Coordinates of N, CA and C in Angstrom, one line a residue:
M256 N 184.2 351.2 155.1 CA 183.3 350.2 154.6 C 182.0 350.2 155.5
K257 N 180.9 350.1 154.9 CA 179.6 350.1 155.6 C 178.8 348.9 155.1
I258 N 177.9 348.4 156.0 CA 177.1 347.3 155.6 C 175.8 347.3 156.5
D259 N 174.7 346.8 155.9 CA 173.5 346.7 156.6 C 173.3 345.2 157.2
L260 N 172.8 345.1 158.4 CA 172.5 343.8 159.0 C 171.0 343.7 159.2
N261 N 170.4 342.8 158.4 CA 168.9 342.7 158.5 C 168.5 341.3 159.2
C262 N 167.2 341.4 159.7 CA 166.7 340.1 160.3 C 165.2 340.1 160.0
D263 N 164.7 338.9 159.8 CA 163.3 338.6 159.6 C 162.6 338.7 161.0
M264 N 161.5 339.5 161.1 CA 160.8 339.6 162.3 C 159.3 339.7 162.1
G265 N 158.5 339.8 163.2 CA 157.1 339.9 163.2 C 156.4 338.6 162.7
E266 N 157.0 337.4 163.1 CA 156.6 336.2 162.6 C 155.7 335.4 163.5
S267 N 155.3 336.0 164.6 CA 154.3 335.4 165.5 C 152.9 335.5 164.9
Y268 N 152.0 334.7 165.4 CA 150.6 334.6 164.8 C 149.6 334.3 165.9
G269 N 148.7 335.2 166.2 CA 147.7 335.0 167.2 C 148.4 334.7 168.6
I270 N 148.1 333.6 169.2 CA 148.7 333.3 170.5 C 150.0 332.6 170.4
Y271 N 150.5 332.3 169.2 CA 151.7 331.6 169.0 C 152.9 332.6 168.8
R272 N 153.9 332.4 169.6 CA 155.1 333.3 169.5 C 156.3 332.7 168.9
L273 N 156.9 333.4 168.0 CA 158.0 332.9 167.3 C 159.1 334.0 167.2
G274 N 160.4 333.6 167.5 CA 161.5 334.5 167.4 C 161.6 335.4 168.7
R275 N 162.7 336.0 168.8 CA 163.1 336.9 170.0 C 163.3 338.3 169.5
D276 N 162.3 338.9 168.9 CA 162.4 340.2 168.2 C 162.9 341.3 169.1
E277 N 162.4 341.4 170.2 CA 162.8 342.6 171.1 C 164.2 342.4 171.5
E278 N 164.7 341.2 171.7 CA 166.1 341.0 172.2 C 167.1 341.2 171.0
I279 N 166.7 340.8 169.8 CA 167.6 340.8 168.7 C 167.7 342.2 168.1
M280 N 166.6 343.0 168.1 CA 166.5 344.3 167.4 C 167.7 345.2 167.7
P281 N 168.2 345.3 168.9 CA 169.4 346.2 169.1 C 170.6 345.9 168.3
Y282 N 170.7 344.6 167.8 CA 171.9 344.2 167.1 C 171.8 344.2 165.6
V283 N 170.7 344.7 165.0 CA 170.5 344.8 163.6 C 170.2 346.2 163.2
T284 N 170.3 346.5 161.9 CA 170.0 347.9 161.4 C 168.8 347.9 160.6
S285 N 168.3 346.8 160.1 CA 167.0 346.8 159.3 C 166.3 345.5 159.7
V286 N 164.9 345.6 159.6 CA 164.1 344.4 159.9 C 163.1 344.2 158.7
N287 N 162.9 342.9 158.4 CA 161.9 342.5 157.4 C 160.7 342.0 158.1
I288 N 159.6 342.7 158.0 CA 158.4 342.3 158.9 C 157.4 341.5 158.0
A289 N 157.0 340.3 158.5 CA 156.0 339.5 157.9 C 154.7 340.2 157.7
C290 N 154.0 340.0 156.6 CA 152.8 340.7 156.3 C 151.5 339.9 156.3
G291 N 151.5 338.8 157.0 CA 150.3 338.1 157.2 C 150.0 336.9 156.4
Y292 N 150.9 336.7 155.3 CA 150.6 335.5 154.4 C 151.4 334.3 154.9
H293 N 152.7 334.4 155.1 CA 153.4 333.2 155.6 C 153.5 333.2 157.1
A294 N 153.3 334.4 157.7 CA 153.4 334.5 159.2 C 152.9 335.9 159.5
G295 N 152.7 336.2 160.8 CA 152.3 337.5 161.2 C 150.8 337.7 161.1
D296 N 150.4 338.8 161.8 CA 149.0 339.2 161.8 C 149.0 340.7 162.1
A297 N 147.8 341.3 162.0 CA 147.7 342.7 162.2 C 148.3 343.2 163.5
S298 N 148.0 342.6 164.6 CA 148.5 343.0 165.9 C 150.1 342.9 165.9
T299 N 150.6 341.8 165.4 CA 152.0 341.6 165.4 C 152.7 342.6 164.5
M300 N 152.1 342.9 163.3 CA 152.7 343.8 162.4 C 152.8 345.2 163.1
R301 N 151.7 345.6 163.8 CA 151.7 346.9 164.4 C 152.7 347.0 165.5
R302 N 152.8 346.0 166.4 CA 153.7 346.0 167.5 C 155.2 346.0 167.0
T303 N 155.5 345.2 166.0 CA 156.8 345.1 165.4 C 157.2 346.4 164.8
V304 N 156.3 347.0 164.0 CA 156.6 348.3 163.4 C 156.9 349.4 164.5
A305 N 156.1 349.4 165.5 CA 156.3 350.4 166.6 C 157.6 350.2 167.3
S306 N 158.0 349.0 167.6 CA 159.2 348.7 168.2 C 160.4 349.1 167.4
A307 N 160.4 348.8 166.1 CA 161.5 349.2 165.2 C 161.6 350.7 165.1
L308 N 160.5 351.4 165.0 CA 160.6 352.9 165.0 C 161.2 353.4 166.3
E309 N 160.8 352.8 167.4 CA 161.2 353.3 168.7 C 162.8 353.1 168.8
Q310 N 163.3 352.0 168.2 CA 164.7 351.7 168.4 C 165.5 352.3 167.2
G311 N 164.9 352.9 166.2 CA 165.6 353.5 165.1 C 166.1 352.5 164.1
V312 N 165.4 351.4 164.0 CA 165.7 350.4 163.0 C 164.9 350.5 161.8
A313 N 165.5 350.5 160.6 CA 164.8 350.6 159.3 C 163.9 349.5 159.1
I314 N 162.8 349.7 158.4 CA 161.7 348.7 158.2 C 161.5 348.4 156.8
G315 N 161.4 347.0 156.6 CA 161.0 346.5 155.2 C 159.8 345.6 155.3
A316 N 159.1 345.5 154.2 CA 158.0 344.6 154.1 C 158.6 343.2 153.7
H317 N 158.0 342.2 154.2 CA 158.5 340.8 153.9 C 157.4 339.9 153.4
P318 N 157.0 340.2 152.1 CA 155.8 339.4 151.6 C 156.2 338.0 151.2
G319 N 155.3 337.1 151.5 CA 155.6 335.7 151.2 C 154.4 335.0 150.6
L320 N 154.6 333.7 150.3 CA 153.5 332.9 149.7 C 152.4 332.7 150.8
P321 N 151.1 332.5 150.3 CA 150.0 332.3 151.2 C 150.0 330.9 151.8
D322 N 150.9 330.7 152.8 CA 151.1 329.3 153.3 C 151.6 329.4 154.7
L323 N 150.6 329.7 155.6 CA 150.9 329.7 157.0 C 151.4 328.4 157.6
L324 N 150.8 327.3 157.1 CA 151.2 326.0 157.6 C 152.6 325.7 157.3
G325 N 153.1 326.0 156.1 CA 154.4 325.7 155.7 C 155.4 326.9 155.9
F326 N 154.9 328.0 156.5 CA 155.8 329.1 156.8 C 156.3 329.8 155.6
G327 N 155.7 329.6 154.4 CA 156.1 330.2 153.2 C 157.4 329.6 152.6
R328 N 157.8 328.5 153.2 CA 159.1 327.9 152.7 C 158.9 326.8 151.7
R329 N 157.6 326.5 151.3 CA 157.4 325.5 150.3 C 157.0 326.1 149.0
P330 N 157.7 325.7 147.9 CA 157.4 326.3 146.6 C 155.9 326.1 146.2
M331 N 155.4 327.1 145.6 CA 154.0 327.0 145.1 C 154.0 327.4 143.6
K332 N 153.2 326.8 142.8 CA 153.1 327.1 141.4 C 152.1 328.3 141.3
I333 N 152.7 329.5 141.2 CA 151.9 330.7 141.0 C 152.3 331.4 139.7
T334 N 151.4 332.2 139.2 CA 151.7 332.9 138.0 C 152.3 334.3 138.3
P335 N 153.0 334.9 137.4 CA 153.5 336.2 137.6 C 152.4 337.2 138.1
E336 N 151.2 337.1 137.5 CA 150.1 338.0 137.9 C 149.8 337.8 139.4
E337 N 149.8 336.5 139.9 CA 149.5 336.2 141.3 C 150.6 336.8 142.2
A338 N 151.9 336.6 141.7 CA 153.0 337.1 142.5 C 152.9 338.7 142.6
Y339 N 152.5 339.3 141.5 CA 152.3 340.8 141.6 C 151.2 341.1 142.6
E340 N 150.1 340.4 142.5 CA 149.0 340.8 143.4 C 149.3 340.5 144.9
I341 N 149.9 339.4 145.2 CA 150.1 339.1 146.6 C 151.2 340.1 147.2
C342 N 152.1 340.5 146.3 CA 153.1 341.5 146.8 C 152.5 342.8 147.0
V343 N 151.7 343.3 146.1 CA 151.0 344.6 146.3 C 150.2 344.6 147.5
Y344 N 149.4 343.5 147.7 CA 148.6 343.4 148.9 C 149.4 343.5 150.2
Q345 N 150.5 342.7 150.3 CA 151.2 342.7 151.5 C 152.1 343.9 151.8
I346 N 152.7 344.4 150.7 CA 153.5 345.7 150.9 C 152.6 346.8 151.3
G347 N 151.4 346.9 150.7 CA 150.5 347.9 151.1 C 150.0 347.9 152.5
A348 N 149.8 346.6 153.0 CA 149.4 346.5 154.4 C 150.4 346.9 155.4
L349 N 151.7 346.5 155.1 CA 152.8 346.9 156.0 C 153.1 348.4 155.9
Q350 N 153.0 348.9 154.7 CA 153.3 350.3 154.5 C 152.2 351.1 155.3
A351 N 151.0 350.7 155.3 CA 149.9 351.4 156.1 C 150.2 351.4 157.6
F352 N 150.7 350.3 158.1 CA 151.0 350.3 159.6 C 152.2 351.2 159.8
V353 N 153.2 351.2 159.0 CA 154.3 352.1 159.2 C 153.9 353.6 159.1
H354 N 153.1 353.9 158.1 CA 152.6 355.3 158.0 C 151.8 355.7 159.2
A355 N 150.9 354.8 159.7 CA 150.1 355.1 160.9 C 150.9 355.3 162.1
E356 N 152.1 354.7 162.2 CA 152.9 354.9 163.4 C 153.9 356.1 163.2
G357 N 153.8 356.8 162.1 CA 154.6 358.0 161.8 C 155.9 357.7 161.2
G358 N 156.1 356.5 160.6 CA 157.4 356.2 160.0 C 157.3 356.1 158.5
S359 N 158.4 355.6 157.9 CA 158.4 355.4 156.5 C 159.0 354.0 156.2
L360 N 158.6 353.4 155.1 CA 159.0 352.1 154.7 C 160.3 352.2 153.9
Q361 N 161.3 351.4 154.2 CA 162.6 351.5 153.5 C 162.7 350.6 152.4
H362 N 162.3 349.3 152.5 CA 162.6 348.3 151.5 C 161.6 347.2 151.5
V363 N 161.7 346.3 150.5 CA 160.9 345.1 150.4 C 161.8 343.9 150.1
K364 N 161.6 342.9 150.9 CA 162.4 341.7 150.7 C 161.4 340.5 150.7
P365 N 161.2 339.8 149.5 CA 160.4 338.6 149.5 C 160.9 337.6 150.5
H366 N 160.0 336.7 150.9 CA 160.3 335.7 151.9 C 160.4 334.3 151.3
G367 N 161.3 333.5 151.9 CA 161.3 332.1 151.7 C 161.3 331.6 150.3
A368 N 160.3 330.7 150.0 CA 160.2 330.1 148.7 C 160.0 331.2 147.6
L369 N 159.2 332.2 147.9 CA 159.0 333.2 146.9 C 160.3 333.9 146.6
Y370 N 161.1 334.2 147.5 CA 162.4 334.8 147.3 C 163.3 333.9 146.5
N371 N 163.4 332.6 146.8 CA 164.2 331.7 146.0 C 163.7 331.5 144.6
M372 N 162.4 331.4 144.5 CA 161.8 331.2 143.1 C 162.1 332.4 142.3
A373 N 162.0 333.6 142.8 CA 162.3 334.9 142.1 C 163.8 335.1 141.8
A374 N 164.6 334.4 142.5 CA 166.1 334.5 142.2 C 166.4 333.9 140.9
Q375 N 165.6 332.9 140.4 CA 165.9 332.2 139.2 C 164.8 332.4 138.1
D376 N 163.6 332.6 138.5 CA 162.5 332.8 137.5 C 162.4 334.3 137.2
R377 N 162.8 334.6 136.0 CA 162.8 336.0 135.6 C 161.4 336.7 135.5
L378 N 160.4 335.9 135.1 CA 159.0 336.4 135.0 C 158.5 336.7 136.4
L379 N 158.7 335.8 137.4 CA 158.3 336.1 138.7 C 159.1 337.3 139.3
A380 N 160.4 337.4 139.0 CA 161.2 338.5 139.5 C 160.7 339.8 138.9
E381 N 160.3 339.8 137.7 CA 159.8 341.0 137.0 C 158.5 341.5 137.7
A382 N 157.6 340.5 138.0 CA 156.3 340.8 138.6 C 156.5 341.4 140.0
I383 N 157.4 340.8 140.7 CA 157.6 341.3 142.1 C 158.2 342.7 142.0
A384 N 159.2 342.9 141.1 CA 159.8 344.3 141.0 C 158.8 345.3 140.6
E385 N 157.9 344.9 139.7 CA 156.8 345.8 139.3 C 155.9 346.2 140.4
A386 N 155.5 345.2 141.2 CA 154.7 345.4 142.4 C 155.3 346.4 143.3
V387 N 156.6 346.3 143.6 CA 157.3 347.2 144.5 C 157.3 348.6 143.9
Y388 N 157.6 348.7 142.6 CA 157.7 350.0 141.9 C 156.4 350.7 141.9
R389 N 155.3 350.0 141.7 CA 154.0 350.6 141.6 C 153.5 351.0 142.9
V390 N 153.8 350.3 144.0 CA 153.4 350.7 145.3 C 154.1 351.9 145.8
N391 N 155.4 351.9 145.6 CA 156.3 353.0 146.0 C 157.6 352.9 145.3
S392 N 157.9 353.7 144.3 CA 159.1 353.5 143.5 C 160.4 354.0 144.3
G393 N 160.2 354.5 145.4 CA 161.3 354.9 146.2 C 161.8 353.8 147.2
L394 N 161.1 352.7 147.2 CA 161.5 351.5 148.0 C 162.8 350.8 147.4
I395 N 163.5 350.2 148.3 CA 164.7 349.4 147.9 C 164.3 348.0 147.8
L396 N 164.6 347.3 146.8 CA 164.3 345.9 146.6 C 165.5 345.0 147.0
F397 N 165.3 344.2 148.0 CA 166.4 343.3 148.5 C 166.2 342.0 147.6
G398 N 167.4 341.4 147.2 CA 167.4 340.2 146.5 C 168.7 339.5 146.6
L399 N 168.7 338.2 146.4 CA 169.9 337.4 146.5 C 171.0 337.9 145.6
S400 N 172.2 338.1 146.1 CA 173.3 338.6 145.3 C 173.4 337.7 144.0
G401 N 173.4 338.4 142.8 CA 173.6 337.8 141.6 C 172.3 337.2 141.0
S402 N 171.1 337.5 141.6 CA 169.9 336.9 141.2 C 169.1 337.7 140.2
A403 N 168.1 337.0 139.6 CA 167.2 337.6 138.6 C 166.4 338.7 139.3
L404 N 166.1 338.6 140.6 CA 165.3 339.6 141.3 C 166.1 340.9 141.3
V405 N 167.4 340.9 141.6 CA 168.2 342.1 141.6 C 168.2 342.7 140.2
E406 N 168.5 341.9 139.3 CA 168.6 342.4 137.9 C 167.3 343.0 137.4
E407 N 166.1 342.4 137.7 CA 164.8 343.0 137.3 C 164.5 344.2 138.1
G408 N 164.9 344.3 139.3 CA 164.7 345.5 140.1 C 165.5 346.7 139.5
K409 N 166.7 346.4 139.1 CA 167.5 347.5 138.5 C 166.9 347.9 137.1
R410 N 166.4 346.9 136.4 CA 165.9 347.2 135.0 C 164.7 348.1 135.1
I411 N 163.8 347.9 136.1 CA 162.6 348.6 136.2 C 162.8 350.0 136.8
G412 N 164.0 350.2 137.4 CA 164.3 351.6 137.9 C 164.3 351.7 139.4
L413 N 164.3 350.5 140.1 CA 164.4 350.5 141.6 C 165.8 350.6 142.1
R414 N 166.0 351.1 143.2 CA 167.2 350.9 144.0 C 167.2 349.4 144.5
T415 N 168.3 348.8 144.4 CA 168.4 347.4 144.8 C 169.5 347.2 145.8
A416 N 169.4 346.1 146.6 CA 170.4 345.8 147.6 C 170.7 344.3 147.4
S417 N 171.9 343.9 147.1 CA 172.3 342.5 147.0 C 172.5 342.0 148.4
E418 N 171.8 340.9 148.6 CA 171.8 340.3 150.0 C 172.6 339.0 150.0
V419 N 173.3 338.9 151.2 CA 174.0 337.6 151.5 C 173.5 337.1 152.8
F420 N 173.8 335.9 153.1 CA 173.3 335.2 154.3 C 174.4 334.8 155.3
A421 N 174.2 335.1 156.5 CA 175.1 334.8 157.6 C 175.0 333.3 158.0
D422 N 173.8 332.8 158.0 CA 173.5 331.5 158.6 C 173.1 330.4 157.6
R423 N 173.4 330.7 156.3 CA 173.1 329.7 155.2 C 174.3 329.4 154.5
T424 N 174.4 328.1 153.9 CA 175.5 327.7 153.1 C 175.1 328.0 151.6
Y425 N 176.1 328.0 150.8 CA 176.0 328.3 149.4 C 176.4 327.2 148.4
Q426 N 175.8 327.1 147.3 CA 176.1 326.2 146.2 C 177.1 326.9 145.2
S427 N 177.7 326.1 144.3 CA 178.7 326.6 143.4 C 178.2 327.6 142.4
D428 N 176.8 327.7 142.2 CA 176.3 328.7 141.3 C 175.8 330.0 142.1
G429 N 176.2 330.1 143.3 CA 175.8 331.2 144.1 C 174.4 331.2 144.8
S430 N 173.7 330.1 144.6 CA 172.4 329.9 145.2 C 172.5 329.4 146.6
L431 N 171.5 329.5 147.4 CA 171.5 329.0 148.7 C 171.3 327.5 148.7
T432 N 171.9 326.8 149.6 CA 171.7 325.3 149.7 C 170.2 325.1 150.2
P433 N 169.4 324.3 149.5 CA 168.0 324.0 149.9 C 167.9 323.6 151.3
R434 N 166.9 324.1 152.0 CA 166.7 323.8 153.4 C 166.5 322.4 153.7
D435 N 166.1 321.5 152.8 CA 165.9 320.1 153.1 C 167.1 319.3 153.1
R436 N 168.3 320.0 152.9 CA 169.6 319.3 153.0 C 170.2 319.5 154.3
A437 N 170.9 318.5 154.8 CA 171.4 318.6 156.2 C 172.5 319.7 156.3
D438 N 173.1 320.1 155.2 CA 174.2 321.1 155.3 C 173.7 322.5 154.9
A439 N 172.4 322.7 155.0 CA 171.8 324.0 154.5 C 172.1 325.2 155.5
L440 N 172.1 324.8 156.8 CA 172.3 325.9 157.8 C 173.6 325.9 158.5
I441 N 174.1 327.0 158.8 CA 175.3 327.2 159.6 C 174.8 327.3 161.1
T442 N 175.3 326.4 161.9 CA 174.8 326.3 163.3 C 175.8 326.8 164.3
D443 N 177.0 327.2 163.9 CA 178.0 327.8 164.7 C 178.1 329.3 164.5
A444 N 177.8 330.1 165.5 CA 177.8 331.5 165.4 C 179.2 332.1 164.9
A445 N 180.3 331.5 165.4 CA 181.6 332.0 165.0 C 181.8 331.7 163.5
I446 N 181.4 330.6 163.0 CA 181.6 330.3 161.6 C 180.7 331.3 160.8
A447 N 179.5 331.5 161.2 CA 178.7 332.5 160.6 C 179.3 333.9 160.5
A448 N 179.9 334.3 161.6 CA 180.5 335.6 161.7 C 181.7 335.7 160.7
D449 N 182.5 334.6 160.7 CA 183.6 334.6 159.7 C 183.1 334.7 158.3
Q450 N 182.0 334.0 158.0 CA 181.5 334.0 156.6 C 181.1 335.5 156.3
V451 N 180.4 336.1 157.2 CA 180.0 337.5 157.0 C 181.1 338.4 156.7
I452 N 182.2 338.3 157.5 CA 183.3 339.2 157.3 C 184.0 339.0 156.0
R453 N 184.1 337.7 155.6 CA 184.8 337.4 154.3 C 183.9 337.9 153.1
M454 N 182.6 337.8 153.2 CA 181.7 338.2 152.2 C 181.8 339.8 152.1
A455 N 181.9 340.4 153.2 CA 181.9 341.9 153.2 C 183.2 342.4 152.7
E456 N 184.3 341.8 153.2 CA 185.7 342.4 152.8 C 186.2 341.9 151.5
A457 N 186.0 340.6 151.2 CA 186.6 340.0 150.0 C 185.6 339.8 148.9
G458 N 184.3 339.9 149.2 CA 183.3 339.7 148.1 C 183.3 338.3 147.7
K459 N 183.6 337.3 148.6 CA 183.6 335.9 148.2 C 183.0 335.1 149.3
V460 N 182.4 333.9 148.9 CA 181.9 333.0 149.9 C 182.3 331.6 149.5
V461 N 182.7 330.8 150.6 CA 183.1 329.4 150.3 C 181.8 328.6 150.2
T462 N 181.8 327.7 149.2 CA 180.6 326.9 148.9 C 180.7 325.6 149.7
V463 N 179.6 324.8 149.7 CA 179.6 323.5 150.3 C 180.6 322.5 149.7
S464 N 181.0 322.7 148.4 CA 181.9 321.9 147.8 C 183.4 322.3 148.0
G465 N 183.5 323.4 148.7 CA 184.9 323.8 149.0 C 185.4 324.9 148.1
G466 N 184.8 325.2 147.1 CA 185.2 326.3 146.2 C 184.8 327.7 146.6
E467 N 185.0 328.7 145.8 CA 184.6 330.0 146.2 C 183.8 330.6 145.0
V468 N 182.8 331.5 145.3 CA 182.1 332.2 144.3 C 182.1 333.7 144.7
D469 N 182.1 334.6 143.7 CA 182.1 336.0 144.0 C 180.7 336.4 144.4
I470 N 180.6 337.4 145.3 CA 179.3 337.8 145.9 C 179.4 339.2 146.2
V471 N 178.2 339.9 146.1 CA 178.1 341.3 146.4 C 177.3 341.4 147.7
A472 N 177.9 342.1 148.7 CA 177.3 342.1 150.1 C 176.9 343.5 150.4
D473 N 175.7 343.9 150.0 CA 175.2 345.2 150.4 C 174.5 345.1 151.8
T474 N 173.8 344.0 152.0 CA 173.1 343.7 153.2 C 173.2 342.3 153.6
V475 N 173.4 342.0 154.9 CA 173.5 340.6 155.4 C 172.3 340.2 156.2
C476 N 171.8 339.1 155.9 CA 170.6 338.5 156.6 C 171.0 337.5 157.6
M477 N 170.4 337.6 158.8 CA 170.4 336.5 159.8 C 169.0 336.2 160.2
H478 N 168.6 335.0 160.4 CA 167.3 334.6 160.7 C 167.0 334.7 162.2
G479 N 165.8 335.2 162.5 CA 165.4 335.4 163.9 C 164.7 334.3 164.5
D480 N 164.4 333.2 163.8 CA 163.6 332.1 164.3 C 164.4 330.9 164.7
G481 N 165.7 331.0 164.6 CA 166.6 329.9 165.0 C 166.7 329.8 166.5
E482 N 167.1 328.6 167.0 CA 167.2 328.3 168.4 C 168.2 329.2 169.1
H483 N 169.3 329.5 168.4 CA 170.3 330.4 169.0 C 170.4 331.7 168.3
A484 N 169.3 332.3 167.9 CA 169.3 333.5 167.1 C 169.9 334.7 167.8
L485 N 169.7 334.8 169.1 CA 170.2 335.9 169.8 C 171.7 335.9 169.9
I486 N 172.3 334.7 170.1 CA 173.7 334.5 170.2 C 174.3 334.8 168.8
F487 N 173.7 334.4 167.7 CA 174.1 334.7 166.4 C 174.2 336.2 166.2
A488 N 173.1 336.9 166.6 CA 173.0 338.3 166.4 C 174.1 339.0 167.1
Q489 N 174.3 338.7 168.3 CA 175.4 339.3 169.1 C 176.8 339.0 168.6
T490 N 177.0 337.8 168.2 CA 178.3 337.4 167.6 C 178.6 338.1 166.3
I491 N 177.7 338.1 165.4 CA 177.9 338.7 164.1 C 178.0 340.3 164.2
Y492 N 177.2 340.9 165.1 CA 177.3 342.3 165.3 C 178.6 342.7 165.8
Q493 N 179.2 341.9 166.8 CA 180.5 342.2 167.4 C 181.6 342.0 166.4
A494 N 181.5 341.0 165.6 CA 182.5 340.7 164.6 C 182.6 341.8 163.5
I495 N 181.5 342.3 163.1 CA 181.4 343.4 162.1 C 182.1 344.6 162.7
R496 N 181.8 345.0 163.9 CA 182.3 346.1 164.6 C 183.8 346.0 164.8
E497 N 184.3 344.8 165.2 CA 185.7 344.6 165.4 C 186.5 344.6 164.1
A498 N 185.8 344.3 163.0 CA 186.5 344.4 161.7 C 186.6 345.8 161.2
G499 N 186.0 346.8 161.9 CA 186.0 348.2 161.5 C 185.0 348.5 160.4
I500 N 184.0 347.7 160.3 CA 183.0 347.9 159.3 C 181.8 348.6 160.0
T501 N 181.3 349.7 159.4 CA 180.2 350.5 160.0 C 178.9 349.8 159.7
L502 N 178.1 349.7 160.7 CA 176.7 349.1 160.5 C 175.7 350.3 160.3
A503 N 175.0 350.2 159.2 CA 174.0 351.3 159.0 C 172.9 350.7 158.1
P504 N 171.6 351.2 158.2 CA 170.6 350.7 157.3 C 170.9 350.9 155.9
I505 N 170.4 350.1 155.0 CA 170.8 350.1 153.6 C 170.6 351.4 153.0
G506 N 169.5 352.1 153.4 CA 169.2 353.4 152.9 C 170.2 354.5 153.3
K507 N 171.1 354.2 154.2 CA 172.1 355.1 154.6 C 173.6 354.6 154.4
T508 N 173.7 353.5 153.6 CA 175.0 352.9 153.4 C 175.6 353.4 152.1
G509 N 175.0 354.4 151.5 CA 175.5 354.8 150.2 C 174.7 354.4 149.1
E510 N 175.1 354.6 147.8 CA 174.3 354.2 146.7 C 174.2 352.7 146.5
T511 N 173.0 352.2 146.3 CA 172.8 350.8 145.9 C 172.3 350.8 144.5
G512 N 172.2 349.6 144.0 CA 171.7 349.4 142.7 C 172.7 349.7 141.6
E513 N 174.0 349.8 141.9 CA 175.0 350.1 141.0 C 175.4 348.8 140.2

């Protein structure tokens, strides 16, 4: 069994520093780098790309809503055309930095509210998938397991990866618990690691109501901006290895989009 462990990175902006990218990077196999809309800037993008290439970590673009103040986590009413345009813009920018540093882009994973909106809104999902396909049809589209984004990615002809979350709780319909709820985040690294192993081995996750839902775990996300992000990364990394599951970038874990 193989699985990818990804983390959101490159979220600093100007003089403001967010996350512990350099410390966490050795414990993940793929990174999603902010492209300047919800977080990040040109200098941060370049440094994060260079660091990922140096450490052999696969790189993905992490396009978000144009909302630096809200970190891209507040829903915005945008049209499918706008979703397409902001994704093309951001993917292109990150892909240019990767190319300039001598690497190649592996995947695209929408960020925050854009990701959650596209999980349910088929027109937005279609627009994002089309943006990815037109920029580079060889890219892998990451989307929430069971979401419209994954379905639209497959329909347009992209490779897709069904994503699950180590540090988030789930609702009975397979969606993530909204961040404004007190039970949205898992704050215990050991509980997060147990959730990851169950999702990987059994294809199931326990919901906040105590039930279970089926889930496909091609890639596991952990967030790099949490207070204890490094401990989470180390604990989850070790748990995966102890379970006998091989960690590898999604592009090397076998066929996706099945």
